């Protein structure tokens, strides 16, 4: 069995130069100061670079993002799956809205030919949520008397794959 990983994100809205690091700790730290180089994500938010740091779930309670040259956040509470922007943790959508870039969505649809009571979507590369995935929404319309379920994804998203399941 593999350990569940969780990420925290830093949106470099301050446009810090140099290497963006994550210094994480509870009673022990992930490394000596200034921490570990964060991973630069492929996507940007409102034109700002996004960095992430990943660790086994429950490992750290706190994190500081810094550039190793005097620029750093305050001591932050580790908030898995959230994006730190200037003054707090946000969902990706709220971070984008805060920075003036609303995110547009499109739907992925699934026709429930097997009559599952609940439908979930699991994606990889990137993974939207851990197995078994996120709940889909049952639509009011039907196709050939079968329920249609939907899930909103960021417009233009590409996945290595997706799997529909009944959880």
PDB file of N, CA and C in Angstrom, residues 14 16 24 31 36 39 54 58 60 66 83-84 87 100 113-114 125 142 161 167:
ATOM      1  N   UNK A  14       3.737  37.899  -5.191  1.00  0.00           N
ATOM      2  CA  UNK A  14       4.712  38.919  -4.817  1.00  0.00           C
ATOM      3  C   UNK A  14       5.865  38.979  -5.820  1.00  0.00           C
ATOM      4  N   UNK A  16       8.468  36.998  -6.147  1.00  0.00           N
ATOM      5  CA  UNK A  16       9.779  36.786  -5.550  1.00  0.00           C
ATOM      6  C   UNK A  16      10.712  36.170  -6.579  1.00  0.00           C
ATOM      7  N   UNK A  24       8.726  22.998   6.071  1.00  0.00           N
ATOM      8  CA  UNK A  24       7.568  22.409   6.745  1.00  0.00           C
ATOM      9  C   UNK A  24       8.006  21.738   8.038  1.00  0.00           C
ATOM     10  N   UNK A  31      13.632  19.772   6.373  1.00  0.00           N
ATOM     11  CA  UNK A  31      15.034  20.032   6.015  1.00  0.00           C
ATOM     12  C   UNK A  31      15.511  21.216   6.852  1.00  0.00           C
ATOM     13  N   UNK A  36      12.947  22.849   1.432  1.00  0.00           N
ATOM     14  CA  UNK A  36      13.076  22.095   0.189  1.00  0.00           C
ATOM     15  C   UNK A  36      12.544  22.937  -0.965  1.00  0.00           C
ATOM     16  N   UNK A  39       8.015  22.655  -6.047  1.00  0.00           N
ATOM     17  CA  UNK A  39       7.848  22.281  -7.445  1.00  0.00           C
ATOM     18  C   UNK A  39       7.054  23.354  -8.177  1.00  0.00           C
ATOM     19  N   UNK A  54       4.720  18.692  -1.614  1.00  0.00           N
ATOM     20  CA  UNK A  54       3.947  17.494  -1.337  1.00  0.00           C
ATOM     21  C   UNK A  54       4.596  16.704  -0.215  1.00  0.00           C
ATOM     22  N   UNK A  58      -0.665  14.181   6.912  1.00  0.00           N
ATOM     23  CA  UNK A  58      -0.512  14.247   8.353  1.00  0.00           C
ATOM     24  C   UNK A  58       0.901  14.433   8.863  1.00  0.00           C
ATOM     25  N   UNK A  60       3.058  17.119   8.431  1.00  0.00           N
ATOM     26  CA  UNK A  60       3.407  18.456   8.889  1.00  0.00           C
ATOM     27  C   UNK A  60       2.178  19.259   9.315  1.00  0.00           C
ATOM     28  N   UNK A  66       9.392  30.548   1.153  1.00  0.00           N
ATOM     29  CA  UNK A  66      10.420  31.586   1.157  1.00  0.00           C
ATOM     30  C   UNK A  66      11.248  31.483  -0.112  1.00  0.00           C
ATOM     31  N   UNK A  83      -4.353  26.920  -1.769  1.00  0.00           N
ATOM     32  CA  UNK A  83      -3.394  27.823  -2.400  1.00  0.00           C
ATOM     33  C   UNK A  83      -3.180  29.027  -1.495  1.00  0.00           C
ATOM     34  N   UNK A  84      -1.923  29.305  -1.151  1.00  0.00           N
ATOM     35  CA  UNK A  84      -1.630  30.481  -0.340  1.00  0.00           C
ATOM     36  C   UNK A  84      -1.401  31.674  -1.257  1.00  0.00           C
ATOM     37  N   UNK A  87      -2.288  36.673   1.783  1.00  0.00           N
ATOM     38  CA  UNK A  87      -2.816  36.826   3.137  1.00  0.00           C
ATOM     39  C   UNK A  87      -3.618  35.642   3.644  1.00  0.00           C
ATOM     40  N   UNK A 100      -8.031  38.342  -9.680  1.00  0.00           N
ATOM     41  CA  UNK A 100      -8.679  38.948 -10.834  1.00  0.00           C
ATOM     42  C   UNK A 100      -8.804  38.065 -12.059  1.00  0.00           C
ATOM     43  N   UNK A 113     -25.595   3.939 -17.625  1.00  0.00           N
ATOM     44  CA  UNK A 113     -26.299   2.784 -18.194  1.00  0.00           C
ATOM     45  C   UNK A 113     -26.443   1.628 -17.206  1.00  0.00           C
ATOM     46  N   UNK A 114     -25.600   1.608 -16.153  1.00  0.00           N
ATOM     47  CA  UNK A 114     -25.671   0.530 -15.169  1.00  0.00           C
ATOM     48  C   UNK A 114     -26.562   0.862 -13.978  1.00  0.00           C
ATOM     49  N   UNK A 125      -3.142  12.198 -13.727  1.00  0.00           N
ATOM     50  CA  UNK A 125      -2.270  13.057 -14.559  1.00  0.00           C
ATOM     51  C   UNK A 125      -3.017  14.274 -15.096  1.00  0.00           C
ATOM     52  N   UNK A 142     -32.372  13.195 -19.195  1.00  0.00           N
ATOM     53  CA  UNK A 142     -31.975  11.807 -19.403  1.00  0.00           C
ATOM     54  C   UNK A 142     -31.644  11.598 -20.870  1.00  0.00           C
ATOM     55  N   UNK A 161      -6.061  10.369 -17.925  1.00  0.00           N
ATOM     56  CA  UNK A 161      -7.174   9.450 -18.016  1.00  0.00           C
ATOM     57  C   UNK A 161      -8.218   9.747 -16.961  1.00  0.00           C
ATOM     58  N   UNK A 167     -18.150   4.275  -6.554  1.00  0.00           N
ATOM     59  CA  UNK A 167     -17.607   4.513  -5.228  1.00  0.00           C
ATOM     60  C   UNK A 167     -17.397   3.225  -4.472  1.00  0.00           C
TER      61      UNK A 167
END
